[in-house]
C-alpha cells in the first residue's frame, strides 16, 4: 500500500508545485466529466435548501425548512430505519460467509475450484431484475413474502460476490508460512486464525463490508419487486414519491444519501485508501 | 493486580475455554493433514446462497412453460404459449431490441469516456488531483440510482437547470424527460464510474517506460495512446464492456424515471408483466430471454477479446 500521508505543510507544498498541470488537454476534458458525474448528485442537496415549495431555477432563497419537515413524515423515517436494518443484516451475514468461502477456496484443495469461483459470480451474471423475479417466486412459494428479513437475505445473495472477491484477494496475498510459523510456536488453530489470519485479511473484510452496506442501503430493483407496502425500504419509498411529485422535501430526504455517500468515501479513504478500490 | 492485567487474564481464560471447547467439538486429527472436506464445508454457505439463484433459474424455466389464466394466474399445464407470444408480438421484441441497441451504445460511450478519466487518475502525479478524481468517481458511485435519477429530473426537467441555462440564450425549452436522449444521458452517468473502476487496474499494470519509449522514438501523445496504451489496456476494456453491458441491459430505474414509460427497457417490461398483468409465465420467458441474450453477448466478448480483467480476478491475484 503506497499511501502518502505527509504533514499539511507537505500537502500545501505538493499542491502549489503541481500548479502547472501535467496533462492540460486531458485534464480539462476530465474536469468536464467530473462536473457531469457530480451534477445530479450535488443538485439534489442544492434543491433541498430551496425555501419555496416548488423546484424552479434559479432557487429563490436558501433555508433548511424542508429538513425540519422530515419528522412530520414518519413513513420516510421508518423506511430509512428499515433500509439500515437490511443493510446491516446483509453485511453481518456476508462477513462470516465471505471469510469462510475465501479461506476455503484458497487454502484448501478443492476440485473444480475455478469452476466454483465462476459459479460464485452467478449473482453478477444474472440480471438484477431477473434475480428479483426469482426471489419473488422463491419467497412466495415459501410463504414468507412481506417479512423484512427476506430483503436482508436477498441483498446478501445479490451482493455476496463483492465480499468473496475482497476477502479472496487478501487470503491470496497472505503468506501461509506466517500461519505455519504461528502453529510451530505452539498456537492452536483457533489462535492462529484470531491472531494471524484474521488481522491480515481484515482490510479485505472492511472493504467488502463497506461495499455491502452501501449497496444494501441503496438497493432498489430487487427490493421494489419483493417488498410489500408494509416493509418498503427508503429507495423504493423515494421512487414512489418521485413519481408522485418533485418537491424539495423529497430532495431533503434524498440528500441524506448524498451525505452518506460522502461519509462512506471519507471512511473508505481513511481506512483502506480509495486507491485500493481501483486495484482488484 | 491492575485492572488491565485482570482484563488480559480474563481474555486468556476465555481463549483457553474457547480452544478447549473447540478441541472437544472438532477432533484435532482433521488438522494433521487438512482433508479437503473441511474446504468443502467452508465454501458450502457461499455456494448454497448462490445456488438459490441457480434453482431459481430452473424454476423460471418451468414457469415459462406453464399456462397463464387471468383469474387463477397460473395453471399447472405445460404450454409454449408464453414463448410464442414473446417471439411473435412486435411490441415485445421491439423493447428487447431497444434494450440491446441502447445498451451497446451506452457501453461504447461510457467505456470511451471512462478511459481518459481512468488514465488520468492512475498517471497523474499530483496527490491532490488524484484525490479529486477519486472523490468525483466514488461519491456518485455510492449515491444510489434513485437519488441520481431524481437529480437528473431536476437537471433535465422542463423547468430544470439545463433549460434554465438554455433559456438565458433564448433556446428551448428542450424536452429530455421521456426521450431516448435523456435516458442515455442518465445511464451514462451511472455507467461511467463502473467502467472507470474496471479500466483502472488494467491501466495501472501498463509499464510506463513503454509509453516513454514510444515518445522517445518520436510518437506523439495520440499515437502513443493508440499504439501502446489502448492495446495493452485491452483486458480492462473487455472487462469494462462486459460489466457495463450486463448492468445496462438489466436496468430499470433510469428508463422508468427519466424515460417516463416511453423508453421502456426489458426490466420495465418484466416488471409490468409481473405486477400489472400478473402474467408469471410470460414474465419468466422474458427473464430467461434476457439472461440468454446477455450471456451470449458476454461469451462473444470473451471469445473475441479474452476474459479481460474479470478473468484475472477469477484466477486470484497471484
XYZ file of C-alpha atoms in Angstrom:
598
model
C 0.000 0.000 0.000
C 1.512 3.262 -1.021
C -0.323 5.859 0.941
C 1.194 9.242 1.194
C 0.246 10.899 4.395
C 2.624 13.819 4.817
C 2.162 16.796 7.082
C -0.118 19.623 6.000
C 2.947 21.634 5.007
C 3.921 18.860 2.624
C 0.429 18.844 1.255
C 0.408 22.582 0.539
C 3.864 22.282 -0.971
C 2.809 19.462 -3.261
C -0.300 21.289 -4.231
C 1.443 24.516 -5.215
C 4.129 22.583 -7.013
C 1.538 20.881 -9.167
C 0.146 24.264 -10.176
C 1.496 23.519 -13.634
C -0.875 20.880 -14.920
C 0.664 17.681 -16.208
C -1.783 16.775 -18.945
C -3.541 20.053 -19.823
C -5.838 18.787 -22.594
C -6.729 15.561 -20.833
C -7.283 17.382 -17.544
C -9.722 19.871 -18.985
C -11.704 17.082 -20.652
C -11.798 15.044 -17.443
C -12.811 18.167 -15.497
C -15.961 18.320 -17.641
C -16.581 14.667 -16.871
C -16.318 15.285 -13.121
C -18.960 18.001 -13.457
C -21.139 15.599 -15.442
C -20.714 12.885 -12.798
C -21.291 15.123 -9.793
C -24.082 17.402 -11.045
C -27.092 15.128 -10.498
C -25.716 14.213 -7.083
C -24.988 17.700 -5.827
C -28.079 19.319 -7.324
C -30.252 17.241 -5.012
C -28.572 18.828 -1.983
C -28.810 22.268 -3.574
C -32.528 21.949 -4.298
C -33.250 20.660 -0.793
C -32.215 24.078 0.515
C -34.930 25.810 -1.547
C -37.331 27.776 0.621
C -40.366 27.679 -1.667
C -42.333 24.525 -2.281
C -41.560 24.141 -5.986
C -38.329 23.221 -7.703
C -37.527 26.046 -10.147
C -34.217 27.521 -11.294
C -32.661 29.643 -10.048
C -33.773 28.990 -6.433
C -35.098 31.985 -4.517
C -33.656 31.944 -1.033
C -31.966 29.199 0.886
C -33.417 27.614 4.010
C -33.412 24.399 5.974
C -37.193 24.304 6.352
C -37.614 21.088 4.340
C -35.234 19.269 6.632
C -37.359 20.422 9.582
C -40.359 18.944 7.751
C -38.910 15.414 7.624
C -40.092 14.404 11.159
C -43.677 15.149 10.079
C -43.475 12.368 7.516
C -42.825 9.228 9.559
C -43.113 6.925 6.537
C -39.710 8.160 5.307
C -38.079 7.729 8.691
C -39.500 4.225 9.037
C -38.332 3.345 5.530
C -34.885 4.737 6.369
C -34.677 2.585 9.518
C -35.722 -0.472 7.525
C -33.029 0.286 4.939
C -30.394 0.481 7.669
C -31.689 -2.779 9.168
C -31.489 -4.751 5.929
C -28.104 -3.238 5.060
C -26.707 -4.204 8.482
C -28.233 -7.654 8.205
C -26.761 -8.391 4.785
C -23.350 -7.100 5.895
C -23.352 -9.219 9.063
C -24.375 -12.299 7.077
C -21.810 -11.660 4.371
C -18.811 -11.306 6.720
C -18.644 -14.933 8.004
C -19.785 -16.341 4.657
C -17.194 -14.298 2.786
C -14.366 -15.220 5.169
C -15.110 -18.944 5.163
C -15.607 -19.079 1.403
C -12.429 -17.094 0.787
C -10.322 -19.294 3.065
C -11.933 -22.497 1.799
C -11.289 -21.609 -1.841
C -7.677 -20.521 -1.463
C -6.327 -22.582 1.448
C -7.888 -25.954 0.701
C -7.546 -28.248 -2.209
C -10.940 -28.042 -3.845
C -11.726 -29.944 -7.004
C -13.008 -27.743 -9.805
C -12.002 -24.735 -7.698
C -12.010 -22.496 -10.768
C -15.464 -23.644 -11.806
C -16.769 -22.933 -8.309
C -15.214 -19.474 -8.414
C -17.044 -18.745 -11.660
C -20.232 -20.253 -10.225
C -19.963 -17.909 -7.230
C -20.182 -14.991 -9.683
C -23.692 -16.093 -10.691
C -25.334 -13.183 -8.808
C -23.413 -10.822 -11.129
C -24.294 -12.621 -14.341
C -27.998 -12.949 -13.582
C -29.533 -9.507 -14.277
C -30.814 -7.913 -11.064
C -34.383 -7.709 -12.313
C -34.307 -11.452 -13.004
C -32.873 -12.121 -9.522
C -35.812 -10.102 -8.224
C -38.324 -12.247 -10.118
C -36.570 -15.425 -8.926
C -36.590 -14.329 -5.280
C -40.222 -13.219 -5.535
C -41.177 -16.698 -6.737
C -38.942 -18.494 -4.191
C -40.062 -16.419 -1.205
C -43.625 -16.592 -2.491
C -43.561 -20.391 -2.612
C -42.096 -20.430 0.910
C -44.862 -18.057 2.021
C -42.512 -15.508 3.599
C -43.151 -12.511 1.342
C -43.720 -9.363 3.400
C -41.181 -10.170 6.106
C -38.287 -7.755 6.369
C -35.595 -10.414 6.788
C -36.301 -11.689 3.272
C -34.955 -8.391 1.947
C -31.783 -8.860 4.033
C -31.291 -12.358 2.592
C -31.969 -11.098 -0.934
C -29.342 -8.362 -0.554
C -26.830 -10.914 0.744
C -27.419 -13.169 -2.253
C -27.110 -10.498 -4.937
C -24.052 -8.739 -3.448
C -22.081 -11.618 -1.866
C -19.537 -11.777 -4.756
C -18.197 -8.369 -3.654
C -17.384 -9.761 -0.203
C -15.930 -13.015 -1.545
C -13.821 -11.038 -4.014
C -12.276 -8.702 -1.496
C -11.646 -11.466 1.083
C -10.198 -13.871 -1.508
C -7.688 -11.337 -2.754
C -6.471 -10.813 0.842
C -6.208 -14.537 1.597
C -4.225 -14.837 -1.605
C -1.831 -12.130 -0.502
C -1.290 -13.752 2.920
C 1.806 -15.921 3.089
C 0.813 -19.346 4.511
C 4.286 -19.573 6.122
C 3.105 -16.998 8.667
C 0.314 -19.291 9.788
C 2.686 -22.269 9.863
C 5.129 -20.268 11.977
C 2.402 -19.451 14.496
C 1.448 -23.135 14.708
C 5.098 -24.172 15.099
C 5.368 -21.772 18.007
C 2.546 -23.654 19.704
C -0.522 -21.666 18.725
C -3.761 -23.565 18.407
C -5.551 -23.400 15.039
C -8.114 -21.095 16.572
C -5.404 -18.814 17.981
C -3.628 -18.810 14.636
C -6.855 -17.772 12.987
C -7.578 -14.999 15.508
C -4.050 -13.576 15.766
C -2.546 -14.197 12.340
C -5.136 -14.932 9.657
C -7.939 -12.606 10.691
C -5.846 -9.432 11.170
C -4.186 -9.810 7.800
C -7.425 -10.356 5.886
C -9.167 -7.584 7.866
C -8.666 -4.840 5.216
C -10.429 -7.074 2.710
C -13.267 -7.718 5.149
C -13.634 -3.988 5.845
C -13.663 -3.084 2.142
C -16.203 -5.810 1.467
C -18.397 -4.745 4.403
C -18.362 -1.130 3.318
C -19.440 -2.101 -0.195
C -22.103 -4.495 1.114
C -23.518 -1.871 3.469
C -23.660 0.965 0.955
C -25.108 -1.244 -1.780
C -27.622 -2.567 0.745
C -28.692 0.946 1.688
C -29.121 1.832 -1.991
C -30.528 -1.386 -3.439
C -33.630 -0.676 -5.437
C -34.952 -3.025 -8.105
C -34.900 -6.309 -6.174
C -36.429 -4.536 -3.148
C -39.092 -2.984 -5.382
C -40.082 -6.444 -6.577
C -40.054 -8.342 -3.279
C -41.277 -5.762 -0.730
C -44.883 -5.251 0.277
C -46.122 -1.761 1.253
C -45.518 -2.573 4.937
C -41.803 -3.237 4.510
C -40.688 -0.808 1.783
C -37.122 0.425 2.077
C -36.120 4.044 1.506
C -35.090 3.776 -2.181
C -38.463 2.200 -3.001
C -40.314 4.835 -0.953
C -38.369 7.587 -2.758
C -39.181 6.044 -6.131
C -42.890 6.151 -5.338
C -42.578 9.724 -4.066
C -40.642 10.912 -7.150
C -43.327 9.593 -9.440
C -45.947 11.494 -7.463
C -44.312 14.948 -7.386
C -40.993 16.783 -7.290
C -40.920 18.637 -4.005
C -37.930 19.922 -2.077
C -39.000 17.614 0.764
C -38.029 14.581 -1.338
C -34.765 16.341 -2.152
C -34.084 16.814 1.557
C -34.594 13.096 2.182
C -32.548 12.150 -0.872
C -29.767 14.405 0.389
C -29.302 12.009 3.288
C -27.997 9.544 0.710
C -25.564 12.052 -0.738
C -24.279 12.774 2.761
C -23.965 9.027 3.479
C -22.015 8.672 0.202
C -19.575 11.424 1.203
C -19.091 9.844 4.647
C -18.500 6.441 3.042
C -15.941 7.841 0.640
C -14.196 9.608 3.533
C -14.192 6.455 5.686
C -13.044 4.265 2.797
C -10.197 6.680 2.171
C -9.156 6.746 5.850
C -9.398 3.012 6.468
C -8.075 1.403 3.300
C -7.345 4.268 0.902
C -9.547 4.974 -2.107
C -6.831 3.756 -4.462
C -7.338 0.240 -3.043
C -10.757 0.121 -4.686
C -9.165 0.522 -8.104
C -6.790 -2.374 -7.579
C -8.893 -5.527 -7.640
C -3.416 -6.684 40.221
C -4.048 -3.748 37.976
C -7.378 -3.817 36.150
C -5.533 -4.108 32.877
C -3.795 -7.350 33.866
C -7.105 -8.652 35.057
C -8.680 -7.952 31.693
C -5.790 -9.643 29.941
C -6.078 -12.665 32.232
C -9.795 -12.838 31.616
C -9.143 -12.704 27.889
C -6.665 -15.580 28.154
C -9.024 -17.637 30.221
C -11.795 -17.024 27.702
C -9.482 -18.024 24.901
C -8.421 -21.220 26.718
C -12.062 -22.093 27.257
C -12.771 -21.477 23.570
C -9.840 -23.602 22.455
C -10.828 -26.379 24.875
C -14.429 -26.382 23.664
C -13.315 -26.374 20.062
C -10.975 -29.340 20.717
C -13.798 -31.269 22.278
C -16.227 -30.481 19.459
C -13.868 -30.844 16.497
C -11.432 -33.762 16.667
C -7.902 -32.462 16.171
C -7.000 -35.233 13.711
C -8.510 -33.232 10.907
C -5.686 -30.735 11.148
C -2.813 -33.187 10.843
C -3.250 -33.111 7.143
C -6.218 -30.951 6.376
C -8.594 -33.088 4.324
C -10.419 -31.346 1.575
C -13.851 -31.858 3.125
C -13.048 -29.055 5.554
C -12.576 -26.862 2.500
C -15.883 -28.003 1.031
C -17.540 -27.320 4.383
C -16.074 -23.823 4.430
C -17.288 -22.908 0.955
C -20.725 -24.512 1.374
C -22.589 -21.495 2.850
C -21.488 -19.283 -0.051
C -22.247 -21.948 -2.632
C -25.681 -22.650 -1.088
C -26.553 -18.957 -1.085
C -25.684 -18.579 -4.755
C -27.451 -21.844 -5.588
C -30.787 -20.244 -4.742
C -30.387 -18.239 -7.942
C -29.461 -21.351 -9.903
C -32.508 -23.202 -8.585
C -34.498 -20.061 -9.342
C -33.396 -20.145 -12.989
C -34.646 -23.734 -13.232
C -37.959 -22.739 -11.655
C -38.217 -19.841 -14.129
C -37.731 -22.291 -16.990
C -40.546 -24.422 -15.604
C -42.808 -21.369 -15.054
C -42.214 -20.130 -18.582
C -43.940 -23.274 -19.889
C -46.944 -23.037 -17.569
C -50.343 -21.708 -18.641
C -51.471 -18.202 -17.736
C -55.035 -17.690 -16.646
C -56.346 -14.174 -15.864
C -58.342 -15.472 -12.912
C -56.188 -18.215 -11.443
C -52.890 -16.634 -12.562
C -51.079 -19.923 -13.059
C -52.458 -23.208 -14.276
C -50.053 -26.105 -13.959
C -50.395 -27.267 -17.539
C -47.464 -27.196 -19.891
C -47.685 -24.981 -22.970
C -45.395 -22.955 -25.212
C -47.867 -20.075 -25.269
C -45.647 -17.562 -23.444
C -42.696 -18.217 -25.687
C -44.829 -17.889 -28.801
C -46.289 -14.632 -27.522
C -42.824 -13.309 -26.665
C -41.382 -14.150 -30.066
C -44.312 -13.101 -32.256
C -45.522 -9.894 -30.602
C -43.658 -6.944 -32.238
C -44.117 -4.702 -29.171
C -42.193 -7.203 -27.045
C -39.246 -7.847 -29.276
C -39.211 -4.126 -30.090
C -38.449 -3.406 -26.431
C -35.929 -6.236 -26.459
C -34.190 -4.731 -29.458
C -34.223 -1.227 -27.934
C -32.671 -2.586 -24.731
C -29.860 -4.280 -26.613
C -29.108 -1.464 -29.050
C -29.137 1.273 -26.398
C -27.028 -0.929 -24.097
C -24.471 -1.360 -26.880
C -24.423 2.408 -27.494
C -24.000 3.148 -23.792
C -21.261 0.530 -23.457
C -19.213 2.111 -26.252
C -19.774 5.671 -24.996
C -19.121 5.011 -21.326
C -16.001 2.913 -21.876
C -14.747 5.589 -24.277
C -15.452 8.383 -21.803
C -14.125 6.406 -18.834
C -10.766 5.761 -20.457
C -9.296 9.290 -20.187
C -10.652 9.577 -16.646
C -9.119 6.271 -15.535
C -5.858 7.066 -17.303
C -5.501 10.449 -15.627
C -6.422 9.019 -12.205
C -3.655 6.423 -12.458
C -0.991 8.546 -14.119
C -1.375 11.979 -12.519
C 1.434 12.798 -10.081
C -0.347 15.416 -8.021
C -1.879 13.700 -4.987
C -4.478 16.445 -4.716
C -5.695 15.892 -8.266
C -5.834 12.140 -7.820
C -7.928 12.564 -4.692
C -10.310 14.928 -6.511
C -10.701 12.402 -9.310
C -11.348 9.578 -6.863
C -13.973 11.613 -4.990
C -15.638 12.589 -8.294
C -15.785 8.897 -9.112
C -16.865 7.352 -5.813
C -19.367 9.899 -4.477
C -21.791 9.321 -7.391
C -20.987 5.595 -7.303
C -22.084 5.342 -3.677
C -25.113 7.636 -4.015
C -27.558 5.115 -5.404
C -29.502 5.055 -8.594
C -32.817 6.515 -7.384
C -31.240 9.650 -5.932
C -29.269 10.194 -9.120
C -32.314 9.606 -11.308
C -34.091 12.211 -9.193
C -31.120 14.545 -9.652
C -31.426 14.129 -13.427
C -35.117 15.002 -13.264
C -34.116 18.283 -11.653
C -31.299 18.898 -14.150
C -33.145 17.884 -17.324
C -36.762 18.707 -16.411
C -38.876 21.272 -18.240
C -38.055 23.895 -15.597
C -34.720 22.281 -14.826
C -31.166 23.505 -14.740
C -30.312 22.827 -18.388
C -33.428 24.510 -19.712
C -32.904 27.458 -17.360
C -29.399 27.918 -18.798
C -30.617 27.446 -22.381
C -33.430 29.916 -21.675
C -30.856 32.640 -20.992
C -29.664 32.222 -24.573
C -33.236 32.154 -25.818
C -33.154 28.454 -26.684
C -35.624 25.828 -25.674
C -37.235 24.516 -23.656
C -35.703 21.243 -24.864
C -37.511 18.070 -23.870
C -35.316 15.406 -22.268
C -37.773 13.601 -19.999
C -39.430 10.760 -21.840
C -36.842 10.770 -24.642
C -34.078 8.368 -25.613
C -31.503 11.155 -25.265
C -32.495 11.751 -21.661
C -32.263 8.051 -20.836
C -28.839 7.770 -22.497
C -27.525 10.782 -20.553
C -28.829 9.370 -17.282
C -27.432 5.905 -17.921
C -24.019 7.254 -18.955
C -23.672 8.942 -15.589
C -24.474 5.634 -13.850
C -22.189 3.515 -16.017
C -19.045 5.654 -16.405
C -17.952 5.010 -12.764
C -18.278 1.240 -13.264
C -16.206 1.470 -16.439
C -13.516 3.542 -14.693
C -13.284 1.025 -11.841
C -12.852 -1.835 -14.320
C -10.340 0.025 -16.522
C -8.087 1.399 -13.793
C -6.300 -1.866 -12.806
C -5.501 -2.610 -16.449
C -4.032 0.856 -16.976
C -2.109 0.555 -13.730
C -0.409 -2.611 -14.954
C 0.952 -0.899 -18.095
C 4.658 -0.282 -17.743
C 5.132 3.443 -18.044
C 8.537 3.127 -19.682
C 6.810 1.670 -22.744
C 4.989 4.960 -23.230
C 8.237 6.896 -22.750
C 9.977 4.626 -25.242
C 7.287 5.299 -27.832
C 7.631 9.012 -27.263
C 11.421 8.857 -27.480
C 11.035 7.148 -30.813
C 9.027 10.131 -31.996
C 5.406 9.157 -31.394
C 3.102 11.996 -30.462
C 0.780 11.564 -27.443
C -2.157 10.462 -29.603
C -0.057 7.866 -31.419
C 1.337 6.605 -28.118
C -2.180 6.292 -26.818
C -3.411 4.437 -29.861
C -0.492 2.101 -30.392
C 0.722 1.461 -26.837
C -1.813 2.295 -24.157
C -5.035 1.068 -25.729
C -3.726 -2.319 -26.951
C -2.170 -3.008 -23.545
C -5.370 -1.981 -21.764
C -7.441 -4.446 -23.805
C -8.198 -6.761 -20.863
C -9.574 -3.765 -18.961
C -11.629 -2.652 -21.945
C -13.116 -6.145 -22.220
C -13.931 -6.284 -18.516
C -15.443 -2.808 -18.529
C -17.561 -3.557 -21.615
C -18.937 -6.743 -20.075
C -19.812 -5.104 -16.758
C -21.388 -2.024 -18.352
C -23.341 -4.035 -20.902
C -24.707 -6.504 -18.338
C -25.813 -3.814 -15.902
C -27.277 -1.546 -18.596
C -29.269 -4.274 -20.291
C -30.962 -5.079 -16.963
C -31.532 -1.505 -15.851
C -34.921 -0.401 -14.578
C -34.779 2.876 -12.679
C -33.384 5.274 -15.300
C -35.715 4.219 -18.156
C -38.555 4.124 -15.636
C -37.956 7.591 -14.187
C -36.256 9.616 -16.952
C -37.903 7.624 -19.736
C -41.277 8.142 -18.031
C -42.734 4.972 -19.531
C -41.892 5.981 -23.102
C -38.421 4.431 -23.337
C -39.017 1.132 -21.518
C -36.235 -1.429 -21.228
C -36.679 -5.176 -20.714
C -36.627 -4.743 -16.933
C -39.586 -2.338 -17.106
C -41.455 -4.766 -19.346
C -40.772 -7.656 -16.961
C -41.951 -5.563 -14.010
C -45.160 -4.522 -15.749
C -45.888 -8.073 -16.913
C -45.394 -9.277 -13.354
C -47.421 -6.665 -11.491
C -49.898 -5.155 -13.974
C -50.702 -8.291 -15.963
C -49.700 -10.740 -13.179
C -48.635 -12.999 -16.039
C -45.868 -15.016 -14.364
C -45.246 -17.401 -17.296
C -44.724 -14.503 -19.729
C -42.526 -12.618 -17.229
C -40.491 -15.808 -16.786
C -39.909 -16.199 -20.504
C -38.891 -12.503 -20.758
C -36.459 -13.032 -17.871
C -34.931 -16.115 -19.453
C -34.705 -14.346 -22.813
C -32.793 -11.511 -21.152
C -30.438 -13.938 -19.385
C -29.856 -15.900 -22.595
C -29.107 -12.886 -24.789
C -26.833 -11.108 -22.292
C -24.879 -14.321 -21.553
C -24.453 -14.959 -25.279
C -23.110 -11.460 -25.815
C -20.750 -11.839 -22.840
C -19.487 -15.131 -24.285
C -18.922 -13.430 -27.646
C -16.870 -10.683 -25.952
C -14.943 -13.374 -24.027
C -14.258 -15.168 -27.283
C -13.179 -12.033 -29.160
C -11.023 -10.301 -26.548
C -10.453 -12.835 -23.773
C -11.798 -12.719 -20.244
C -10.106 -9.406 -19.533
C -9.746 -8.049 -16.014
C -12.635 -10.273 -14.961
C -10.548 -13.317 -15.755
C -7.564 -12.004 -13.843
C -9.681 -11.563 -10.739
C -11.123 -15.038 -11.200
C -7.702 -16.607 -11.136
C -6.915 -14.673 -7.985
C -4.068 -12.222 -7.806
C -1.057 -14.462 -7.867
